[in-house]
CSV table of C-alpha atoms and ligand atoms in Angstrom, one decimal:
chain,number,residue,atom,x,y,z
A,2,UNK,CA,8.8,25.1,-9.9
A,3,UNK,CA,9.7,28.7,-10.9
A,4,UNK,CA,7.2,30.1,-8.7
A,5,UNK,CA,8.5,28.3,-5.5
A,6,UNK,CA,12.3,29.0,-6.3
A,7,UNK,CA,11.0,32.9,-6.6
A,8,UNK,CA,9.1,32.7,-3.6
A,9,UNK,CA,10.1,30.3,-1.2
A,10,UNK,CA,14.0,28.8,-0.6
A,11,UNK,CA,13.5,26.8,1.8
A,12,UNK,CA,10.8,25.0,0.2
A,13,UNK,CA,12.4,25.3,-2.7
A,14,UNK,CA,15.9,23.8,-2.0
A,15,UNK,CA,14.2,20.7,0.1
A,16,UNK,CA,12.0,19.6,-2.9
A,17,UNK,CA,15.1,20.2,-5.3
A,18,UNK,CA,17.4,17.3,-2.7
A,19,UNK,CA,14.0,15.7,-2.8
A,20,UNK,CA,14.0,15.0,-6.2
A,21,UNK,CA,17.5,13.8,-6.2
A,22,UNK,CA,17.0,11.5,-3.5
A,23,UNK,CA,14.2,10.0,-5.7
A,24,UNK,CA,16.4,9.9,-8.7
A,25,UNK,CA,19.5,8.5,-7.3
A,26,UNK,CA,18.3,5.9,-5.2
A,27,UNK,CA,16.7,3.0,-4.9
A,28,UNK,CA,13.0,2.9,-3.5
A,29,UNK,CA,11.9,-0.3,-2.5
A,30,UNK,CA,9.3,0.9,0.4
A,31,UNK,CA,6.5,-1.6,-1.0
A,32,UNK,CA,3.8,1.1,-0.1
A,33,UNK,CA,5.6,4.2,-2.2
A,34,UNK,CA,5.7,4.1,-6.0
A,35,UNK,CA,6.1,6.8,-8.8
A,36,UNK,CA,2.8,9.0,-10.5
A,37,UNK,CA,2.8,9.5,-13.8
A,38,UNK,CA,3.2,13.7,-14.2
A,39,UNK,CA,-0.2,13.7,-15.6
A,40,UNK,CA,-1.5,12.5,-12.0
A,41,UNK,CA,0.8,15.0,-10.7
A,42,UNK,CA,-0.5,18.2,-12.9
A,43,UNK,CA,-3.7,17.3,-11.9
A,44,UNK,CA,-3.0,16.8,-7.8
A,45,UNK,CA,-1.3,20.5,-8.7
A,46,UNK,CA,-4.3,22.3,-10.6
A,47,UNK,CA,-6.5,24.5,-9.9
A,48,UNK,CA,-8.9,22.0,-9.0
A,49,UNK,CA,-7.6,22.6,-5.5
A,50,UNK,CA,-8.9,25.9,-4.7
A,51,UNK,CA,-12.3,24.7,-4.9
A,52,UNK,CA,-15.2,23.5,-2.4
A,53,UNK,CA,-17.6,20.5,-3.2
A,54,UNK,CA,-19.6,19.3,-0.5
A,55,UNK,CA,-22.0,16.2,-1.1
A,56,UNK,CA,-21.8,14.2,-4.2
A,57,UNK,CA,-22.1,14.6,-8.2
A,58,UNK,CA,-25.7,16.5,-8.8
A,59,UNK,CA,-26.4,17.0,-4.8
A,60,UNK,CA,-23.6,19.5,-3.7
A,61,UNK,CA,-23.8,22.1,-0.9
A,62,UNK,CA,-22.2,24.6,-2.9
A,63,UNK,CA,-22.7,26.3,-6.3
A,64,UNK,CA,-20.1,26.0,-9.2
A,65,UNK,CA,-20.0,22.4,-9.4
A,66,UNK,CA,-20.1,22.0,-13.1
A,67,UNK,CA,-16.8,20.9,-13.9
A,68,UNK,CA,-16.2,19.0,-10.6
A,69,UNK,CA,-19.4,17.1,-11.2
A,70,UNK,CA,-17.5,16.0,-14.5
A,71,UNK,CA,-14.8,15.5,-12.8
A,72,UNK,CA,-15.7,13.1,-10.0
A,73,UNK,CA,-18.2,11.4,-11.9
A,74,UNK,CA,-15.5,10.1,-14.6
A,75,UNK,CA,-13.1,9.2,-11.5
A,76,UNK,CA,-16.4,7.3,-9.6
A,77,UNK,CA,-17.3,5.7,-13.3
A,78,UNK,CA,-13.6,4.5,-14.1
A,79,UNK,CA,-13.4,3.2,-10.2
A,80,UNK,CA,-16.0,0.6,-11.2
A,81,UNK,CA,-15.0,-0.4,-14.2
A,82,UNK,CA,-11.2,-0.9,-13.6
A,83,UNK,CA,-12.3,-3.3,-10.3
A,84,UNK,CA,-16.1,-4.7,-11.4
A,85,UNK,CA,-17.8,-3.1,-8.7
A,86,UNK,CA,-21.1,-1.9,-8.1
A,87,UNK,CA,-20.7,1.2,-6.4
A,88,UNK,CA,-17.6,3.5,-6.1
A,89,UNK,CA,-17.0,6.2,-3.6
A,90,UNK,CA,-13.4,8.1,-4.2
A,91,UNK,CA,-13.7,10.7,-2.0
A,92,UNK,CA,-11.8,9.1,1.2
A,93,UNK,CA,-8.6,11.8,2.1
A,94,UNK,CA,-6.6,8.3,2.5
A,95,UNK,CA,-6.2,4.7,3.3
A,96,UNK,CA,-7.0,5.2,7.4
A,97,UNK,CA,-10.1,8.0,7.2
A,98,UNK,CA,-11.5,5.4,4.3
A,99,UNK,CA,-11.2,2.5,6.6
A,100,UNK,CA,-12.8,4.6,9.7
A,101,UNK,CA,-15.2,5.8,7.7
A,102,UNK,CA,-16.3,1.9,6.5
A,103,UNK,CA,-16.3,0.9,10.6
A,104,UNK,CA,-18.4,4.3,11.0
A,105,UNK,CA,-21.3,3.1,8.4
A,106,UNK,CA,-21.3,-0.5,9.1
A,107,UNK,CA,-20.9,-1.3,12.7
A,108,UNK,CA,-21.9,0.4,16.1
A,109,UNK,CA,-19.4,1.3,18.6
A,110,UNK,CA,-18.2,-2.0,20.7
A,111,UNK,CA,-19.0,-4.2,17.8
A,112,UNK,CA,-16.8,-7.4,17.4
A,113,UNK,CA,-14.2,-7.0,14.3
A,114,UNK,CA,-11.5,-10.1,13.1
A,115,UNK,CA,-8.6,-8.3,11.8
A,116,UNK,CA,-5.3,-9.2,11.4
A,117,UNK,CA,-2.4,-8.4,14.1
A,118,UNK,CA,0.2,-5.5,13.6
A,119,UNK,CA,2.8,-7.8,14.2
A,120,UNK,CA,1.9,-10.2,11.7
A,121,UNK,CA,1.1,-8.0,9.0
A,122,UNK,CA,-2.2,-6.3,9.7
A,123,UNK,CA,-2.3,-2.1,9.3
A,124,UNK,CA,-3.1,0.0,12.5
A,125,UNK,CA,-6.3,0.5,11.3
A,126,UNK,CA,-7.2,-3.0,11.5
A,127,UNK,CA,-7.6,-3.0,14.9
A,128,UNK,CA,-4.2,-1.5,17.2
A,129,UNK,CA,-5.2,-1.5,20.9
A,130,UNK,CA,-3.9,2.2,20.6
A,131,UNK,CA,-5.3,3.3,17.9
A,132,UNK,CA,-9.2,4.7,17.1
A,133,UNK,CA,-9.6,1.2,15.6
A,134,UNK,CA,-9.2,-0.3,18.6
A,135,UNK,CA,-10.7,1.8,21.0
A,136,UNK,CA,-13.8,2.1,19.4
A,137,UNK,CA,-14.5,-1.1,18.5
A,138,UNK,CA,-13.9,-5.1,19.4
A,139,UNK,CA,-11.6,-6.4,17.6
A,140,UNK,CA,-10.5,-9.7,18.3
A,141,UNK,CA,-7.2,-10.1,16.0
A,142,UNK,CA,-5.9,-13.5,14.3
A,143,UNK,CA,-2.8,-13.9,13.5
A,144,UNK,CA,-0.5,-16.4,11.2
A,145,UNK,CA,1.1,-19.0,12.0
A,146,UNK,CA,4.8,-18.5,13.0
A,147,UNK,CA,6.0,-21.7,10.9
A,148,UNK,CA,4.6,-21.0,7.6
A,149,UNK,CA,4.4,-17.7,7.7
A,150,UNK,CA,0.6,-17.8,6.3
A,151,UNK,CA,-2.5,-17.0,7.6
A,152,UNK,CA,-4.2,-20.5,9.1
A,153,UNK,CA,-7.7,-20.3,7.6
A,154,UNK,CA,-8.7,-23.2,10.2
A,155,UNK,CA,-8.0,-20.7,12.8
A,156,UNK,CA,-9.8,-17.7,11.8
A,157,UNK,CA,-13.0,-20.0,11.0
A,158,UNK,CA,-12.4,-21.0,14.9
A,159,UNK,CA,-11.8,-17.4,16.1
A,160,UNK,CA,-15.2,-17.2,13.8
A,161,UNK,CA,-17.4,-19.4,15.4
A,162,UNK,CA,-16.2,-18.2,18.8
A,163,UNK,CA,-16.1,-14.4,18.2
A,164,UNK,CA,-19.2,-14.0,16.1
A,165,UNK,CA,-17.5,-10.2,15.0
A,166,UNK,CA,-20.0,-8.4,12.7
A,167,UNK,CA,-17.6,-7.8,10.5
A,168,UNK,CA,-14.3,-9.6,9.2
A,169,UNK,CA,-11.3,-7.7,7.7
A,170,UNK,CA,-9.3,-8.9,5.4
A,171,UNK,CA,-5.9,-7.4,3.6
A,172,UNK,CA,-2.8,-6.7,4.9
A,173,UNK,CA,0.1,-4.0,5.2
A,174,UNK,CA,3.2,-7.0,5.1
A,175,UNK,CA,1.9,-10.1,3.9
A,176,UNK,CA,3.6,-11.4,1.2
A,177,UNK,CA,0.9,-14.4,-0.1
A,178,UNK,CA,-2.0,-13.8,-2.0
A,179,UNK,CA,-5.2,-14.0,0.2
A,180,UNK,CA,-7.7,-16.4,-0.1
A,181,UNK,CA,-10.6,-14.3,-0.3
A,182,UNK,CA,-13.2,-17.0,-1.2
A,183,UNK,CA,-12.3,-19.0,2.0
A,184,UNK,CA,-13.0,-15.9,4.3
A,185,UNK,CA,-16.1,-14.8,2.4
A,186,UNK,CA,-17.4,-18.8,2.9
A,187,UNK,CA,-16.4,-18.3,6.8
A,188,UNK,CA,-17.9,-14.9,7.0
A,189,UNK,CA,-21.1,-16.0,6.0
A,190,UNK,CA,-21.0,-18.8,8.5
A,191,UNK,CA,-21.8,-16.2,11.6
A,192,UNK,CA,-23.5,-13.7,9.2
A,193,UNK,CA,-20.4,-11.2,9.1
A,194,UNK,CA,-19.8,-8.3,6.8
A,195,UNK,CA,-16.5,-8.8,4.5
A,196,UNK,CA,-14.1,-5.4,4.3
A,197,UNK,CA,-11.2,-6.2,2.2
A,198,UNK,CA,-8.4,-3.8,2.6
A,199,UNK,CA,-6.5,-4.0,-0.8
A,200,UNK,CA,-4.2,-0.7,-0.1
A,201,UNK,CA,-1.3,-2.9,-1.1
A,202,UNK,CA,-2.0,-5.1,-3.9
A,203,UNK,CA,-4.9,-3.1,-5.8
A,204,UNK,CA,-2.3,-2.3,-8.8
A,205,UNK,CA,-2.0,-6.0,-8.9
A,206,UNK,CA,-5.2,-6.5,-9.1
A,207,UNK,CA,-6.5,-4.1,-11.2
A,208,UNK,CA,-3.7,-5.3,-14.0
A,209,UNK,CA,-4.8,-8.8,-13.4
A,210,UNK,CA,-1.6,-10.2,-11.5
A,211,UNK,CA,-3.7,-11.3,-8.9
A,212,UNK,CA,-7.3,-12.5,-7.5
A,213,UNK,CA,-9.7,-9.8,-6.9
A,214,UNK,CA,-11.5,-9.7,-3.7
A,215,UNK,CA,-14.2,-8.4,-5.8
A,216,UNK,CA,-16.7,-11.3,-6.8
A,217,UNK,CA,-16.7,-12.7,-2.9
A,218,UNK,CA,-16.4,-9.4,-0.7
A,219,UNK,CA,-19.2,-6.7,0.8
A,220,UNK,CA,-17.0,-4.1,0.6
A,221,UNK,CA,-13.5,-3.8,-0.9
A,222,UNK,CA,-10.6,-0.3,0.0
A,223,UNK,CA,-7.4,0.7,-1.3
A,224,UNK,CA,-5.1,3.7,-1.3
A,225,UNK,CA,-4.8,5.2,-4.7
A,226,UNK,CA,-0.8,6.0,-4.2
A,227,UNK,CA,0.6,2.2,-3.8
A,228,UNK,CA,0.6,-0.4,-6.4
A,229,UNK,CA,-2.1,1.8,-8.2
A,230,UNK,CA,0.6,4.3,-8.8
A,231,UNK,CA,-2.0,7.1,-8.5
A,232,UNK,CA,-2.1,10.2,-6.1
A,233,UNK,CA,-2.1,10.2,-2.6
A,234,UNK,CA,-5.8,9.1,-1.3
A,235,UNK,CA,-8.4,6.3,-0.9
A,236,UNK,CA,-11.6,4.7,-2.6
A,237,UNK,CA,-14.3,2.2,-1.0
A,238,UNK,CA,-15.9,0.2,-3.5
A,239,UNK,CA,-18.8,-2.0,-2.4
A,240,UNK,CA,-22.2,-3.6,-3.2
A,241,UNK,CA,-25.0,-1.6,-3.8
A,242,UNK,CA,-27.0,-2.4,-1.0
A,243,UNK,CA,-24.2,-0.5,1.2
A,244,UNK,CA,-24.1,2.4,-0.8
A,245,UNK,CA,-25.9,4.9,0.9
A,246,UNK,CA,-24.3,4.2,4.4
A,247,UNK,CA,-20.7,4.5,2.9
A,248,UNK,CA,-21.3,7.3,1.1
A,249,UNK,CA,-23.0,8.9,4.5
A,250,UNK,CA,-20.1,7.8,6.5
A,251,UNK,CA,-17.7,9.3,4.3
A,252,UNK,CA,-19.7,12.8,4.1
A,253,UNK,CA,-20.9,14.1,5.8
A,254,UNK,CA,-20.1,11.7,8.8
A,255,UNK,CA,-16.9,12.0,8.6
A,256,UNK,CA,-15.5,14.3,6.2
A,257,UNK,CA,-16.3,18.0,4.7
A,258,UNK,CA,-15.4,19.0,1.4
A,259,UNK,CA,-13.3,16.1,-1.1
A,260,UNK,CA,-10.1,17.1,-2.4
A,261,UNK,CA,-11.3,17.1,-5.9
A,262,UNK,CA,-7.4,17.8,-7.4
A,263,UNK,CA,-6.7,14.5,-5.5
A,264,UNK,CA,-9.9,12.5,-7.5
A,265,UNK,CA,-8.8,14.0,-10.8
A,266,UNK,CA,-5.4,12.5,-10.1
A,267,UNK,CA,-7.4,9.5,-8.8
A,268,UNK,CA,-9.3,9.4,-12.4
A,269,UNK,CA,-6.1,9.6,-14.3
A,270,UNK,CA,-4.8,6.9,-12.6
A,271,UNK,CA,-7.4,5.1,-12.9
A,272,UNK,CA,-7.8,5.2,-17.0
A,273,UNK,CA,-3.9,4.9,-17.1
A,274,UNK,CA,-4.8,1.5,-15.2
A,275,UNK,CA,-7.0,0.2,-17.9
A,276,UNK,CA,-4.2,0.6,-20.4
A,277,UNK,CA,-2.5,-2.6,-21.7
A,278,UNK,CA,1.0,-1.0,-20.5
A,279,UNK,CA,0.0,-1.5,-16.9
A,280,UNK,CA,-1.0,-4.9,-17.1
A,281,UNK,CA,2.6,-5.9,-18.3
A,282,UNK,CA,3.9,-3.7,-15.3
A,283,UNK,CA,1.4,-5.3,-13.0
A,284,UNK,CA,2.8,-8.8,-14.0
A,285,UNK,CA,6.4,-7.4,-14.0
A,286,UNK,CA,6.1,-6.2,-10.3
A,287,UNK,CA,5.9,-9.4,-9.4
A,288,UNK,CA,8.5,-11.3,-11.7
A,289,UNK,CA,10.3,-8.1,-9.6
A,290,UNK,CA,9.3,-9.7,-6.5
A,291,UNK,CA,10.5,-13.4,-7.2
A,292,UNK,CA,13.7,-12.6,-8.6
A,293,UNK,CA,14.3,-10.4,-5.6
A,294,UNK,CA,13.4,-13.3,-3.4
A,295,UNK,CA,15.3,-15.8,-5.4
A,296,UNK,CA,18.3,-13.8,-5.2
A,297,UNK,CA,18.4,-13.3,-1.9
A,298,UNK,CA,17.5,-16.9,-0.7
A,299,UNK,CA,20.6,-18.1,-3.1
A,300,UNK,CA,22.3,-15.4,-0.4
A,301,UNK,CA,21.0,-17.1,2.4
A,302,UNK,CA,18.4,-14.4,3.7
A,303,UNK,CA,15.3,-16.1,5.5
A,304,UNK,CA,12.1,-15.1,3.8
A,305,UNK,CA,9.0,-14.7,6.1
A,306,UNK,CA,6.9,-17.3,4.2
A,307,UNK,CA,9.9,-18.6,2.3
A,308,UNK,CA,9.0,-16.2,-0.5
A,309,UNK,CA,6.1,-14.1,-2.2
A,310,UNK,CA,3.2,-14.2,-4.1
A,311,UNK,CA,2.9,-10.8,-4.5
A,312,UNK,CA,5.0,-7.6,-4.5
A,313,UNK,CA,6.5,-7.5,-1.0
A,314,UNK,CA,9.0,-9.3,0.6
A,315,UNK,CA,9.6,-9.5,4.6
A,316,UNK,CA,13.2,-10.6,5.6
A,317,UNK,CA,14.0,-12.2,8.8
A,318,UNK,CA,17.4,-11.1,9.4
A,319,UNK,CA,18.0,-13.4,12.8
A,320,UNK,CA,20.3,-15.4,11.0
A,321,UNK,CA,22.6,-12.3,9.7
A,322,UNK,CA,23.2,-11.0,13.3
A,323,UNK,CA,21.7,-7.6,12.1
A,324,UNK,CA,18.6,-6.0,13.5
A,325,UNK,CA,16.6,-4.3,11.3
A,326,UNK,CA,17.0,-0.9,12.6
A,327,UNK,CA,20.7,-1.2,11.6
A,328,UNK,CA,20.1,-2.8,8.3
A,329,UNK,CA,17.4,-0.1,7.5
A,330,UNK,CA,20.1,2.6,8.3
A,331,UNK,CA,23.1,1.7,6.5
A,332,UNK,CA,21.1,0.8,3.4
A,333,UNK,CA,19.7,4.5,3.5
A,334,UNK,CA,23.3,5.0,3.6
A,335,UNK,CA,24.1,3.5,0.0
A,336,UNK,CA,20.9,5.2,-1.1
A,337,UNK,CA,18.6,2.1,-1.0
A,338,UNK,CA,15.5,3.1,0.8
A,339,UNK,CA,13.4,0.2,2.5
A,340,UNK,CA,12.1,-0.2,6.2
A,341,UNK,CA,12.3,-2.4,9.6
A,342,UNK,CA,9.4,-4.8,10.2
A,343,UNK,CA,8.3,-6.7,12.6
A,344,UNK,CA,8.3,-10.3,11.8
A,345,UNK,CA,5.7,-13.0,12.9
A,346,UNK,CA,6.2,-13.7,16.8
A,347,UNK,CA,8.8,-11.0,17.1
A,348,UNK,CA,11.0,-11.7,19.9
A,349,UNK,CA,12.7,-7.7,19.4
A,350,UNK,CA,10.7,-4.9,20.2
A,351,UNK,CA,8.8,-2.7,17.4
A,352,UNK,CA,11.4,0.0,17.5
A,353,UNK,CA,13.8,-2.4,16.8
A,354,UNK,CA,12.5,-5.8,15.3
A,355,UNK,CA,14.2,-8.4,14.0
A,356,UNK,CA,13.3,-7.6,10.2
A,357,UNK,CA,12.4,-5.4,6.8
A,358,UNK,CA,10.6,-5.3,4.4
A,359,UNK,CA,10.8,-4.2,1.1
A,360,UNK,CA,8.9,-4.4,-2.7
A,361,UNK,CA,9.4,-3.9,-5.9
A,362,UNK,CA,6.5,-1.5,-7.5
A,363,UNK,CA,8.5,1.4,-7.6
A,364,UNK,CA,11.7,0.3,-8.9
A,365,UNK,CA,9.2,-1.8,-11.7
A,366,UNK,CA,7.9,1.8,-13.0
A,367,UNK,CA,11.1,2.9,-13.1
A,368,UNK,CA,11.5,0.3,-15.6
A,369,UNK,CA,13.7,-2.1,-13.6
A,370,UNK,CA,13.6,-6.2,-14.2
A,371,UNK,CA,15.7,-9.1,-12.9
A,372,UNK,CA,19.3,-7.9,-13.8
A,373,UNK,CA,18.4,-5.2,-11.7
A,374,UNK,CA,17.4,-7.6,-8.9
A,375,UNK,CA,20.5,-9.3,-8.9
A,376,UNK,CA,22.5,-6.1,-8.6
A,377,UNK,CA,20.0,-5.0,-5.8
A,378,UNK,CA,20.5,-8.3,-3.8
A,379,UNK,CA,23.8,-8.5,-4.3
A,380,UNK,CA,24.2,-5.3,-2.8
A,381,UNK,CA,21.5,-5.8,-0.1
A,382,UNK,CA,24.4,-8.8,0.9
A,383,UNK,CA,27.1,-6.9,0.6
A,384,UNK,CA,26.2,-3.7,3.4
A,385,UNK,CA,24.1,-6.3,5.8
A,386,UNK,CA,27.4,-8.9,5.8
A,387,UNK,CA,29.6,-5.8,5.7
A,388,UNK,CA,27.4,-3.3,8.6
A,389,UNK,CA,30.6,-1.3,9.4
A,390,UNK,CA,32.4,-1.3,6.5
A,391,UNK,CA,32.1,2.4,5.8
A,392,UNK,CA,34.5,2.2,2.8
A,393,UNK,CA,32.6,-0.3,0.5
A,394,UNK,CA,29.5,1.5,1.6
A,395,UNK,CA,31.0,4.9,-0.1
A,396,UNK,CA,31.3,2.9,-2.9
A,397,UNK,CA,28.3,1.2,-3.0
A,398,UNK,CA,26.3,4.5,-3.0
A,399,UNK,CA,28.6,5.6,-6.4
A,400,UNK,CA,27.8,2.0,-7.7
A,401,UNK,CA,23.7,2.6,-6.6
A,402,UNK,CA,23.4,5.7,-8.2
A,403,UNK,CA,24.8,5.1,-11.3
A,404,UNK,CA,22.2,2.3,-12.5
A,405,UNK,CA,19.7,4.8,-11.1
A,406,UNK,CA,20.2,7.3,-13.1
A,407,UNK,CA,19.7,5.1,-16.1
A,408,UNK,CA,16.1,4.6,-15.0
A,409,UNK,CA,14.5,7.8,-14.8
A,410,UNK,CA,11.8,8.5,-12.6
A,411,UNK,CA,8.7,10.4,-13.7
A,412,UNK,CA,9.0,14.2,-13.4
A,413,UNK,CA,12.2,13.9,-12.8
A,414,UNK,CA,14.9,15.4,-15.3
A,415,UNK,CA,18.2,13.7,-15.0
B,520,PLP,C1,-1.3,1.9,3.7
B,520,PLP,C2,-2.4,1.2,4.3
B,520,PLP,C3,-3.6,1.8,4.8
B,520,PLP,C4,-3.6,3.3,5.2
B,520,PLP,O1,-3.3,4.2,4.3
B,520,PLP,P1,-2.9,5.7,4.6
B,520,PLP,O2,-3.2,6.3,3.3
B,520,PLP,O3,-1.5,5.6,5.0
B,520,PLP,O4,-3.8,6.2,5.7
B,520,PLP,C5,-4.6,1.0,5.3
B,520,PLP,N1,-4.6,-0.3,5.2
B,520,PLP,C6,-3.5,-1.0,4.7
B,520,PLP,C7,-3.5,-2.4,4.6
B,520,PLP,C8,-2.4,-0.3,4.2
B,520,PLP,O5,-1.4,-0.9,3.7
């Protein structure tokens, strides 16, 4: 970073607390993880000052030699790691890849399933507000408030009712695995195309900790930058005979040139998630995740589902008297970084709902496993039953940072 500290403070200084913040706290935001600094140098090369139009061998532009390479590797490895038949990795991130999917497949005003905000689903599943849901029908299930789980009987009734032309499965905070097989069965009971949005859990299943969507679905996305631990950006895998519409939604019908330092990260990632190594981090993300939830259950916290199947955890925190505005906030305090969610059938509003949510893939890079939980619930219990106590937060923090810096994160000197 010499060249930014020459050039540029204020930059500068902001990455610099930046870096700290990573190092001394804990990050258990179940959509943020840690790239290796390979990814990094790559997202950081030169790679970024040049224009590539089109795809590997048909490009608008000249000088496409090495990108060809490039891209080629990334669309290659994309297949491989998940079994698919056709990879696209161009998508700038999880929302364009998504709109670009909706662009190739449907006409405006077609009928979509996706699942609710509230109960889990992303804002581009289908948000009244949002493009989603302007420019398209979606009719949105939901799960059910008791279990906590999506009720397959009900989206094969919504189904039959809704005929939508295309079903969307995948979620933003769900903590179950999906059963992917049951909604492809349904789909193909009204003849509807099967999107499954894997932005969360595609770490888990590329490293095998988890059922792949793969076998059963049309057309399968993720973010590269969650559980794949890659750099920021998107892919859209899907079945040849889709092909050549994705790859014309995504360019030129909705984007111009790719960001090709962003698909050699992407390719790094990619072989780095072939390696044995990430399968044992895979299946320790979600050892991570039970502990966590064990932990906390022993500490009386309600768990949306009454656990996990996956890397993500969704507290109710009715029965602690603390909203999860509040509880977000003075765990920022002690250097624990997670967020406020809604919960299924929120009675609060969504500026202030009634829980959070949090996961373990970052922390697992770091190299954390269940002592680590224990510490991390035991604090979690200690600031939520103690909101005001600005003393034992103080000391908290101390306590927080000093486990964190034996875990260092990558890039990171300590
Ligand atoms: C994160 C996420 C996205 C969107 O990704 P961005 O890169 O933030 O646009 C889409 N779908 C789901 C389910 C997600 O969790």
């Amino acid at each position: 970073m010499s060249n930014i500290q020459a050039q540029d403070q204020e930059i500068y200084e902001a990455i610099e607390r930046e870096k700290r913040r990573q190092a001394e706290g804990i990050e258990l935001i179940p959509s943020e993880n840690y790239t290796s600094e390979a990814v990094m140098e790559a997202c950081g090369s030169v790679l970024t000052n040049k224009y590539s139009e089109g795809y590997p061998g048909k490009r608008y532009y000249g000088g496409q030699e090495n990108i060809d390479t490039i891209e080629t590797h990334a669309i290659n490895r994309a297949k491989e790691l998940f079994g698919a038949e056709h990879a696209n990795v161009q998508p700038y991130s999880g929302s364009p890849a998504n709109t670009a999917i909706y662009f190739a497949l449907l006409e405006f005003g077609d009928t979509v399933m996706g699942l609710k905000l509230e109960h889990g689903g992303h804002i581009t599943h289908g948000l009244p507000i949002a493009f989603s849901g302007r420019a398209y029908n979606f009719v949105q299930y939901e799960v059910n408030i008791e279990t906590g789980r999506i009720d397959m009987e009900n989206v094969r009734k919504m189904a039959l009712e809704n005929k939508p032309k295309m079903i969307v499965a995948g979620y933003t905070a769900y903590p179950r695995d999906i059963e992917w097989k049951k909604f492809k069965e349904i789909a193909d009971e009204v003849g509807a195309i099967t999107v499954a949005d894997i932005s969360h859990t595609a770490g888990l299943i590329a490293g095998g900790a988890l059922q792949s969507p793969v076998p059963y679905f049309d057309v399968i996305m993720t973010t590269t930058h969650k559980t794949l631990r890659g750099p920021r950006g998107a892919i859209i895998l899907c079945k040849e005979k889709f092909a050549k519409a994705i790859d014309r939604a995504v360019f030129p019908g909705l984007q111009g040139g790719p960001h090709e330092n962003a698909i050699a990260g992407k390719a790094i990632a990619f072989k780095e998630a072939m390696q044995p190594e990430f399968k044992q981090y895979a299946e320790q993300v979600k050892k991570n995740a039970h502990h966590l939830a064990d932990e906390l259950k022993k500490r009386d916290f309600k768990l949306v589902s009454d656990g996990t199947d996956t890397h993500l955890l969704l507290i109710d925190l009715t029965n602690k008297n603390v909203p999860g505005k509040q509880a977000q906030d003075a765990l920022d305090e002690v250097g624990m970084t997670l967020n406020k969610n809604t919960i299924p059938g929120e009675p609060r509003s969504p500026f202030d709902p009634s829980g959070i949510r949090l996961g373990t893939p970052a922390i697992t890079t770091r190299g954390m496993k269940e002592p680590e939980m224990e510490r991390i619930a035991q604090w979690i219990d200690k600031v939520i039953s103690n909101i005001d106590d600005k003393a034992l937060h103080a000391q908290i923090k101390e306590e927080v940072k000093e486990m964190c810096l034996g875990f260092p994160v990558p890039g990171i000197a300590t």
